[in-house]
């Protein structure tokens, strides 16, 4: 998105201020690109996102504005770059992912590419059961579910949108660490729940089902995902030595 805007002479390093609504990974990517290229970066992020995300963004020099998740999106959408920018979708075109819904760029771009290579491929979206496109309620799956349909979201590319509860996503993320040695975030847990749900359907026996883990667990250390372990670690006492 930044490279395309530069080519079109829409933005200039040192002069343009980039403003972006985010829930995590996109904001971090924008922040380090802005730092590298010399832009001032202003990020707005809902208050339920983890402390690790905030620290990482600020480490890259971004100005961070934390918003009320029930009200902040209205203000964020007055300054959009991601939710209506088709190049956010194109940036995901050459990657193989399946596929949560936030801005809709990834599921739309990847879905369109895969369909162009094999029309029989089925694409499934994933969103929080508590915050689907219709109700927009609160949830714990950071980086997923904005509660409305962004303009760049291509609904036609998807076979179906699967809903995963925050509780199931958290439980799966914990299992992946304990059973598979994969330190992933809650959104990765949600993707895995959805993929396994499809894999267990009799009609899908023998079929290849692919998903991704777009979130790393270290960005969730201050979240509900590791709350019990965090409290346990904080209360550990030195072992006495005779």
PDB file of C-alpha atoms in Angstrom:
ATOM      1  CA  UNK A   1       0.000   0.000   0.000  1.00  0.00           C
ATOM      2  CA  UNK A   2       2.779   2.424   0.920  1.00  0.00           C
ATOM      3  CA  UNK A   3       4.830   1.576  -2.173  1.00  0.00           C
ATOM      4  CA  UNK A   4       1.807   1.998  -4.420  1.00  0.00           C
ATOM      5  CA  UNK A   5       0.910   5.360  -2.863  1.00  0.00           C
ATOM      6  CA  UNK A   6       4.505   6.528  -3.371  1.00  0.00           C
ATOM      7  CA  UNK A   7       4.464   5.508  -7.035  1.00  0.00           C
ATOM      8  CA  UNK A   8       1.299   7.560  -7.493  1.00  0.00           C
ATOM      9  CA  UNK A   9       2.905  10.548  -5.718  1.00  0.00           C
ATOM     10  CA  UNK A  10       0.155  10.491  -3.107  1.00  0.00           C
ATOM     11  CA  UNK A  11       2.555  10.436  -0.151  1.00  0.00           C
ATOM     12  CA  UNK A  12       6.034  11.819   0.535  1.00  0.00           C
ATOM     13  CA  UNK A  13       8.500  10.753   3.268  1.00  0.00           C
ATOM     14  CA  UNK A  14       9.006  13.476   5.848  1.00  0.00           C
ATOM     15  CA  UNK A  15       5.820  15.286   4.836  1.00  0.00           C
ATOM     16  CA  UNK A  16       2.945  12.807   4.845  1.00  0.00           C
ATOM     17  CA  UNK A  17       1.454  11.477   8.081  1.00  0.00           C
ATOM     18  CA  UNK A  18       0.145   7.925   7.676  1.00  0.00           C
ATOM     19  CA  UNK A  19      -2.949   7.090   9.743  1.00  0.00           C
ATOM     20  CA  UNK A  20      -4.145   3.514  10.043  1.00  0.00           C
ATOM     21  CA  UNK A  21      -6.771   1.612  12.088  1.00  0.00           C
ATOM     22  CA  UNK A  22      -5.382  -1.733  13.243  1.00  0.00           C
ATOM     23  CA  UNK A  23      -5.779  -4.548  15.704  1.00  0.00           C
ATOM     24  CA  UNK A  24      -2.197  -5.772  15.513  1.00  0.00           C
ATOM     25  CA  UNK A  25      -0.155  -7.240  12.683  1.00  0.00           C
ATOM     26  CA  UNK A  26      -1.040  -4.712   9.988  1.00  0.00           C
ATOM     27  CA  UNK A  27      -0.223  -1.859  12.353  1.00  0.00           C
ATOM     28  CA  UNK A  28       3.133  -3.363  13.276  1.00  0.00           C
ATOM     29  CA  UNK A  29       3.983  -3.822   9.593  1.00  0.00           C
ATOM     30  CA  UNK A  30       2.936  -0.262   8.814  1.00  0.00           C
ATOM     31  CA  UNK A  31       4.956   1.059  11.763  1.00  0.00           C
ATOM     32  CA  UNK A  32       8.248  -0.552  10.743  1.00  0.00           C
ATOM     33  CA  UNK A  33       7.754   0.421   7.090  1.00  0.00           C
ATOM     34  CA  UNK A  34       7.043   4.007   8.139  1.00  0.00           C
ATOM     35  CA  UNK A  35      10.167   4.031  10.314  1.00  0.00           C
ATOM     36  CA  UNK A  36      12.281   2.645   7.486  1.00  0.00           C
ATOM     37  CA  UNK A  37      10.933   5.096   4.905  1.00  0.00           C
ATOM     38  CA  UNK A  38      10.736   8.209   7.086  1.00  0.00           C
ATOM     39  CA  UNK A  39       7.004   8.689   7.610  1.00  0.00           C
ATOM     40  CA  UNK A  40       5.220   9.711  10.778  1.00  0.00           C
ATOM     41  CA  UNK A  41       2.827   6.872  11.640  1.00  0.00           C
ATOM     42  CA  UNK A  42      -0.356   7.286  13.678  1.00  0.00           C
ATOM     43  CA  UNK A  43      -2.132   4.054  14.613  1.00  0.00           C
ATOM     44  CA  UNK A  44      -5.544   3.665  16.224  1.00  0.00           C
ATOM     45  CA  UNK A  45      -6.188   0.386  17.997  1.00  0.00           C
ATOM     46  CA  UNK A  46      -9.060  -0.963  20.150  1.00  0.00           C
ATOM     47  CA  UNK A  47      -8.358  -1.152  23.861  1.00  0.00           C
ATOM     48  CA  UNK A  48      -8.771  -4.943  24.062  1.00  0.00           C
ATOM     49  CA  UNK A  49      -5.547  -5.570  22.126  1.00  0.00           C
ATOM     50  CA  UNK A  50      -2.483  -6.835  23.963  1.00  0.00           C
ATOM     51  CA  UNK A  51       0.245  -4.796  25.630  1.00  0.00           C
ATOM     52  CA  UNK A  52       2.890  -6.498  23.465  1.00  0.00           C
ATOM     53  CA  UNK A  53       1.314  -5.070  20.327  1.00  0.00           C
ATOM     54  CA  UNK A  54       1.296  -1.565  21.760  1.00  0.00           C
ATOM     55  CA  UNK A  55       4.933  -1.747  22.856  1.00  0.00           C
ATOM     56  CA  UNK A  56       6.064  -3.117  19.479  1.00  0.00           C
ATOM     57  CA  UNK A  57       4.317  -0.351  17.549  1.00  0.00           C
ATOM     58  CA  UNK A  58       5.715   2.355  19.800  1.00  0.00           C
ATOM     59  CA  UNK A  59       9.188   0.810  19.520  1.00  0.00           C
ATOM     60  CA  UNK A  60       9.031   1.604  15.794  1.00  0.00           C
ATOM     61  CA  UNK A  61       8.178   5.210  16.643  1.00  0.00           C
ATOM     62  CA  UNK A  62       4.470   5.109  15.868  1.00  0.00           C
ATOM     63  CA  UNK A  63       2.021   7.352  17.699  1.00  0.00           C
ATOM     64  CA  UNK A  64      -0.622   5.067  19.170  1.00  0.00           C
ATOM     65  CA  UNK A  65      -4.211   6.042  19.971  1.00  0.00           C
ATOM     66  CA  UNK A  66      -6.199   3.457  21.938  1.00  0.00           C
ATOM     67  CA  UNK A  67      -9.934   3.573  21.263  1.00  0.00           C
ATOM     68  CA  UNK A  68     -13.123   2.309  22.865  1.00  0.00           C
ATOM     69  CA  UNK A  69     -13.864  -0.836  20.804  1.00  0.00           C
ATOM     70  CA  UNK A  70     -17.589  -0.046  20.824  1.00  0.00           C
ATOM     71  CA  UNK A  71     -17.081   3.492  19.509  1.00  0.00           C
ATOM     72  CA  UNK A  72     -13.568   3.872  18.166  1.00  0.00           C
ATOM     73  CA  UNK A  73     -14.141   2.169  14.812  1.00  0.00           C
ATOM     74  CA  UNK A  74     -16.466   4.975  13.740  1.00  0.00           C
ATOM     75  CA  UNK A  75     -13.658   7.472  14.193  1.00  0.00           C
ATOM     76  CA  UNK A  76     -11.083   5.147  12.645  1.00  0.00           C
ATOM     77  CA  UNK A  77     -13.146   4.713   9.508  1.00  0.00           C
ATOM     78  CA  UNK A  78     -13.031   8.435   8.838  1.00  0.00           C
ATOM     79  CA  UNK A  79      -9.318   7.975   8.130  1.00  0.00           C
ATOM     80  CA  UNK A  80      -9.212   4.633   6.313  1.00  0.00           C
ATOM     81  CA  UNK A  81      -6.344   3.129   4.418  1.00  0.00           C
ATOM     82  CA  UNK A  82      -6.872  -0.584   4.837  1.00  0.00           C
ATOM     83  CA  UNK A  83     -10.632  -1.130   4.787  1.00  0.00           C
ATOM     84  CA  UNK A  84     -11.188   0.408   1.344  1.00  0.00           C
ATOM     85  CA  UNK A  85      -7.734   0.171  -0.217  1.00  0.00           C
ATOM     86  CA  UNK A  86      -7.656  -2.505  -2.945  1.00  0.00           C
ATOM     87  CA  UNK A  87      -3.862  -2.755  -2.654  1.00  0.00           C
ATOM     88  CA  UNK A  88      -4.288  -4.233   0.816  1.00  0.00           C
ATOM     89  CA  UNK A  89      -6.006  -7.094  -0.983  1.00  0.00           C
ATOM     90  CA  UNK A  90      -3.320  -7.281  -3.684  1.00  0.00           C
ATOM     91  CA  UNK A  91      -0.595  -7.473  -1.039  1.00  0.00           C
ATOM     92  CA  UNK A  92      -2.092 -10.820  -0.002  1.00  0.00           C
ATOM     93  CA  UNK A  93      -2.646 -12.098  -3.552  1.00  0.00           C
ATOM     94  CA  UNK A  94       0.491 -14.200  -3.794  1.00  0.00           C
ATOM     95  CA  UNK A  95       0.314 -15.757  -0.338  1.00  0.00           C
ATOM     96  CA  UNK A  96      -1.392 -19.024   0.584  1.00  0.00           C
ATOM     97  CA  UNK A  97      -3.594 -18.564   3.627  1.00  0.00           C
ATOM     98  CA  UNK A  98      -6.979 -19.700   4.975  1.00  0.00           C
ATOM     99  CA  UNK A  99      -8.218 -17.256   6.365  1.00  0.00           C
ATOM    100  CA  UNK A 100      -9.685 -14.939   8.946  1.00  0.00           C
ATOM    101  CA  UNK A 101     -11.723 -11.843   8.243  1.00  0.00           C
ATOM    102  CA  UNK A 102     -10.719  -8.399   9.491  1.00  0.00           C
ATOM    103  CA  UNK A 103     -10.442  -5.965   6.601  1.00  0.00           C
ATOM    104  CA  UNK A 104     -11.201  -8.804   4.178  1.00  0.00           C
ATOM    105  CA  UNK A 105      -8.050  -8.144   2.173  1.00  0.00           C
ATOM    106  CA  UNK A 106      -6.347 -11.466   2.840  1.00  0.00           C
ATOM    107  CA  UNK A 107      -9.320 -13.749   2.286  1.00  0.00           C
ATOM    108  CA  UNK A 108     -10.323 -11.794  -0.835  1.00  0.00           C
ATOM    109  CA  UNK A 109      -6.860 -11.546  -2.406  1.00  0.00           C
ATOM    110  CA  UNK A 110      -5.770 -15.080  -1.621  1.00  0.00           C
ATOM    111  CA  UNK A 111      -9.174 -16.486  -2.473  1.00  0.00           C
ATOM    112  CA  UNK A 112      -9.215 -14.805  -5.867  1.00  0.00           C
ATOM    113  CA  UNK A 113      -5.712 -16.067  -6.667  1.00  0.00           C
ATOM    114  CA  UNK A 114      -6.436 -19.655  -5.637  1.00  0.00           C
ATOM    115  CA  UNK A 115      -9.690 -19.632  -7.575  1.00  0.00           C
ATOM    116  CA  UNK A 116      -7.826 -18.377 -10.650  1.00  0.00           C
ATOM    117  CA  UNK A 117      -5.456 -21.361 -10.366  1.00  0.00           C
ATOM    118  CA  UNK A 118      -8.114 -23.941  -9.536  1.00  0.00           C
ATOM    119  CA  UNK A 119     -11.818 -23.017  -9.722  1.00  0.00           C
ATOM    120  CA  UNK A 120     -12.661 -26.060  -7.584  1.00  0.00           C
ATOM    121  CA  UNK A 121     -10.782 -24.757  -4.537  1.00  0.00           C
ATOM    122  CA  UNK A 122     -13.115 -23.884  -1.677  1.00  0.00           C
ATOM    123  CA  UNK A 123     -12.327 -20.861   0.467  1.00  0.00           C
ATOM    124  CA  UNK A 124     -13.673 -20.488   3.996  1.00  0.00           C
ATOM    125  CA  UNK A 125     -13.555 -17.372   6.109  1.00  0.00           C
ATOM    126  CA  UNK A 126     -13.258 -17.388   9.909  1.00  0.00           C
ATOM    127  CA  UNK A 127     -14.706 -14.835  12.302  1.00  0.00           C
ATOM    128  CA  UNK A 128     -15.547 -14.668  16.028  1.00  0.00           C
ATOM    129  CA  UNK A 129     -18.943 -16.102  16.920  1.00  0.00           C
ATOM    130  CA  UNK A 130     -19.390 -13.146  19.279  1.00  0.00           C
ATOM    131  CA  UNK A 131     -18.619 -10.561  16.593  1.00  0.00           C
ATOM    132  CA  UNK A 132     -19.940 -11.692  13.259  1.00  0.00           C
ATOM    133  CA  UNK A 133     -20.715  -9.243  10.480  1.00  0.00           C
ATOM    134  CA  UNK A 134     -24.277  -8.860  11.730  1.00  0.00           C
ATOM    135  CA  UNK A 135     -23.910  -8.261  15.461  1.00  0.00           C
ATOM    136  CA  UNK A 136     -20.404  -6.850  16.002  1.00  0.00           C
ATOM    137  CA  UNK A 137     -20.173  -7.859  19.665  1.00  0.00           C
ATOM    138  CA  UNK A 138     -17.072  -7.949  21.904  1.00  0.00           C
ATOM    139  CA  UNK A 139     -14.667 -10.877  21.607  1.00  0.00           C
ATOM    140  CA  UNK A 140     -11.124 -11.991  22.503  1.00  0.00           C
ATOM    141  CA  UNK A 141      -9.807 -13.014  19.070  1.00  0.00           C
ATOM    142  CA  UNK A 142      -7.487 -10.090  18.373  1.00  0.00           C
ATOM    143  CA  UNK A 143      -7.018  -9.304  14.704  1.00  0.00           C
ATOM    144  CA  UNK A 144     -10.360 -10.757  13.705  1.00  0.00           C
ATOM    145  CA  UNK A 145     -13.946  -9.601  13.411  1.00  0.00           C
ATOM    146  CA  UNK A 146     -14.743  -5.903  13.017  1.00  0.00           C
ATOM    147  CA  UNK A 147     -18.510  -6.351  13.089  1.00  0.00           C
ATOM    148  CA  UNK A 148     -19.269  -4.946   9.634  1.00  0.00           C
ATOM    149  CA  UNK A 149     -18.605  -5.752   5.977  1.00  0.00           C
ATOM    150  CA  UNK A 150     -15.623  -3.815   4.563  1.00  0.00           C
ATOM    151  CA  UNK A 151     -16.007  -2.741   0.947  1.00  0.00           C
ATOM    152  CA  UNK A 152     -13.000  -4.780  -0.231  1.00  0.00           C
ATOM    153  CA  UNK A 153     -14.362  -8.027   1.231  1.00  0.00           C
ATOM    154  CA  UNK A 154     -15.279 -10.323  -1.670  1.00  0.00           C
ATOM    155  CA  UNK A 155     -18.065 -12.483  -0.263  1.00  0.00           C
ATOM    156  CA  UNK A 156     -18.423 -14.351  -3.568  1.00  0.00           C
ATOM    157  CA  UNK A 157     -14.981 -15.935  -3.249  1.00  0.00           C
ATOM    158  CA  UNK A 158     -15.944 -17.729  -0.026  1.00  0.00           C
ATOM    159  CA  UNK A 159     -17.867 -20.962   0.263  1.00  0.00           C
ATOM    160  CA  UNK A 160     -18.917 -20.054   3.783  1.00  0.00           C
ATOM    161  CA  UNK A 161     -17.894 -18.043   6.826  1.00  0.00           C
ATOM    162  CA  UNK A 162     -17.212 -20.241   9.864  1.00  0.00           C
ATOM    163  CA  UNK A 163     -17.813 -18.851  13.335  1.00  0.00           C
ATOM    164  CA  UNK A 164     -15.465 -19.771  16.198  1.00  0.00           C
ATOM    165  CA  UNK A 165     -16.024 -18.727  19.806  1.00  0.00           C
ATOM    166  CA  UNK A 166     -13.316 -16.907  21.747  1.00  0.00           C
ATOM    167  CA  UNK A 167     -13.323 -19.699  24.324  1.00  0.00           C
ATOM    168  CA  UNK A 168     -12.678 -22.395  21.717  1.00  0.00           C
ATOM    169  CA  UNK A 169      -9.961 -20.295  20.060  1.00  0.00           C
ATOM    170  CA  UNK A 170      -8.153 -19.735  23.373  1.00  0.00           C
ATOM    171  CA  UNK A 171      -8.347 -23.413  24.320  1.00  0.00           C
ATOM    172  CA  UNK A 172      -6.973 -24.482  20.945  1.00  0.00           C
ATOM    173  CA  UNK A 173      -4.090 -21.997  21.083  1.00  0.00           C
ATOM    174  CA  UNK A 174      -3.104 -23.430  24.474  1.00  0.00           C
ATOM    175  CA  UNK A 175      -3.335 -26.982  23.128  1.00  0.00           C
ATOM    176  CA  UNK A 176      -1.115 -26.146  20.169  1.00  0.00           C
ATOM    177  CA  UNK A 177       1.631 -25.014  22.546  1.00  0.00           C
ATOM    178  CA  UNK A 178       1.336 -28.044  24.822  1.00  0.00           C
ATOM    179  CA  UNK A 179       0.731 -30.754  22.224  1.00  0.00           C
ATOM    180  CA  UNK A 180       2.461 -29.485  19.080  1.00  0.00           C
ATOM    181  CA  UNK A 181       5.113 -27.110  20.405  1.00  0.00           C
ATOM    182  CA  UNK A 182       3.534 -24.233  18.481  1.00  0.00           C
ATOM    183  CA  UNK A 183       3.547 -20.923  20.358  1.00  0.00           C
ATOM    184  CA  UNK A 184       0.681 -19.209  18.554  1.00  0.00           C
ATOM    185  CA  UNK A 185      -1.908 -16.554  19.281  1.00  0.00           C
ATOM    186  CA  UNK A 186      -5.662 -16.695  19.719  1.00  0.00           C
ATOM    187  CA  UNK A 187      -6.415 -15.968  16.063  1.00  0.00           C
ATOM    188  CA  UNK A 188      -4.274 -18.959  15.087  1.00  0.00           C
ATOM    189  CA  UNK A 189      -6.286 -21.045  17.514  1.00  0.00           C
ATOM    190  CA  UNK A 190      -9.467 -19.897  15.782  1.00  0.00           C
ATOM    191  CA  UNK A 191      -8.111 -20.885  12.368  1.00  0.00           C
ATOM    192  CA  UNK A 192      -7.165 -24.328  13.660  1.00  0.00           C
ATOM    193  CA  UNK A 193     -10.593 -24.894  15.213  1.00  0.00           C
ATOM    194  CA  UNK A 194     -12.237 -24.038  11.896  1.00  0.00           C
ATOM    195  CA  UNK A 195      -9.852 -26.241   9.890  1.00  0.00           C
ATOM    196  CA  UNK A 196     -10.411 -29.233  12.174  1.00  0.00           C
ATOM    197  CA  UNK A 197     -14.154 -28.701  12.008  1.00  0.00           C
ATOM    198  CA  UNK A 198     -13.991 -28.997   8.224  1.00  0.00           C
ATOM    199  CA  UNK A 199     -11.609 -31.963   8.384  1.00  0.00           C
ATOM    200  CA  UNK A 200     -14.041 -33.937  10.575  1.00  0.00           C
ATOM    201  CA  UNK A 201     -16.883 -33.659   8.075  1.00  0.00           C
ATOM    202  CA  UNK A 202     -17.413 -37.027   6.313  1.00  0.00           C
ATOM    203  CA  UNK A 203     -17.677 -35.356   2.900  1.00  0.00           C
ATOM    204  CA  UNK A 204     -14.164 -33.925   3.357  1.00  0.00           C
ATOM    205  CA  UNK A 205     -12.444 -37.255   3.998  1.00  0.00           C
ATOM    206  CA  UNK A 206      -9.199 -37.473   2.024  1.00  0.00           C
ATOM    207  CA  UNK A 207      -9.236 -33.811   1.041  1.00  0.00           C
ATOM    208  CA  UNK A 208      -6.378 -31.381   1.623  1.00  0.00           C
ATOM    209  CA  UNK A 209      -7.327 -28.659   4.102  1.00  0.00           C
ATOM    210  CA  UNK A 210      -4.891 -25.799   4.656  1.00  0.00           C
ATOM    211  CA  UNK A 211      -4.878 -22.992   7.196  1.00  0.00           C
ATOM    212  CA  UNK A 212      -2.249 -20.673   8.641  1.00  0.00           C
ATOM    213  CA  UNK A 213      -1.152 -19.384  12.028  1.00  0.00           C
ATOM    214  CA  UNK A 214      -0.968 -15.618  11.471  1.00  0.00           C
ATOM    215  CA  UNK A 215      -0.308 -14.734  15.098  1.00  0.00           C
ATOM    216  CA  UNK A 216       2.691 -15.500  17.324  1.00  0.00           C
ATOM    217  CA  UNK A 217       2.100 -16.342  20.973  1.00  0.00           C
ATOM    218  CA  UNK A 218       4.637 -13.882  22.376  1.00  0.00           C
ATOM    219  CA  UNK A 219       2.302 -11.053  21.361  1.00  0.00           C
ATOM    220  CA  UNK A 220      -0.326 -12.519  23.680  1.00  0.00           C
ATOM    221  CA  UNK A 221       1.634 -12.916  26.922  1.00  0.00           C
ATOM    222  CA  UNK A 222      -0.397 -10.185  28.637  1.00  0.00           C
ATOM    223  CA  UNK A 223      -3.732 -11.451  27.298  1.00  0.00           C
ATOM    224  CA  UNK A 224      -6.276 -13.946  28.587  1.00  0.00           C
ATOM    225  CA  UNK A 225      -4.444 -16.666  26.644  1.00  0.00           C
ATOM    226  CA  UNK A 226      -1.647 -16.878  29.219  1.00  0.00           C
ATOM    227  CA  UNK A 227      -3.407 -15.342  32.218  1.00  0.00           C
ATOM    228  CA  UNK A 228      -3.090 -18.411  34.446  1.00  0.00           C
ATOM    229  CA  UNK A 229       0.551 -19.065  33.530  1.00  0.00           C
ATOM    230  CA  UNK A 230       1.383 -15.373  33.892  1.00  0.00           C
ATOM    231  CA  UNK A 231      -0.009 -15.270  37.423  1.00  0.00           C
ATOM    232  CA  UNK A 232       1.757 -18.517  38.285  1.00  0.00           C
ATOM    233  CA  UNK A 233       5.088 -17.210  36.993  1.00  0.00           C
ATOM    234  CA  UNK A 234       4.677 -13.855  38.762  1.00  0.00           C
ATOM    235  CA  UNK A 235       4.108 -15.567  42.109  1.00  0.00           C
ATOM    236  CA  UNK A 236       7.025 -17.996  41.908  1.00  0.00           C
ATOM    237  CA  UNK A 237       9.415 -17.862  44.854  1.00  0.00           C
ATOM    238  CA  UNK A 238      13.119 -18.775  44.965  1.00  0.00           C
ATOM    239  CA  UNK A 239      13.822 -22.332  46.036  1.00  0.00           C
ATOM    240  CA  UNK A 240      15.747 -22.279  49.339  1.00  0.00           C
ATOM    241  CA  UNK A 241      19.266 -23.682  49.158  1.00  0.00           C
ATOM    242  CA  UNK A 242      20.786 -25.280  52.259  1.00  0.00           C
TER     243      UNK A 242
END
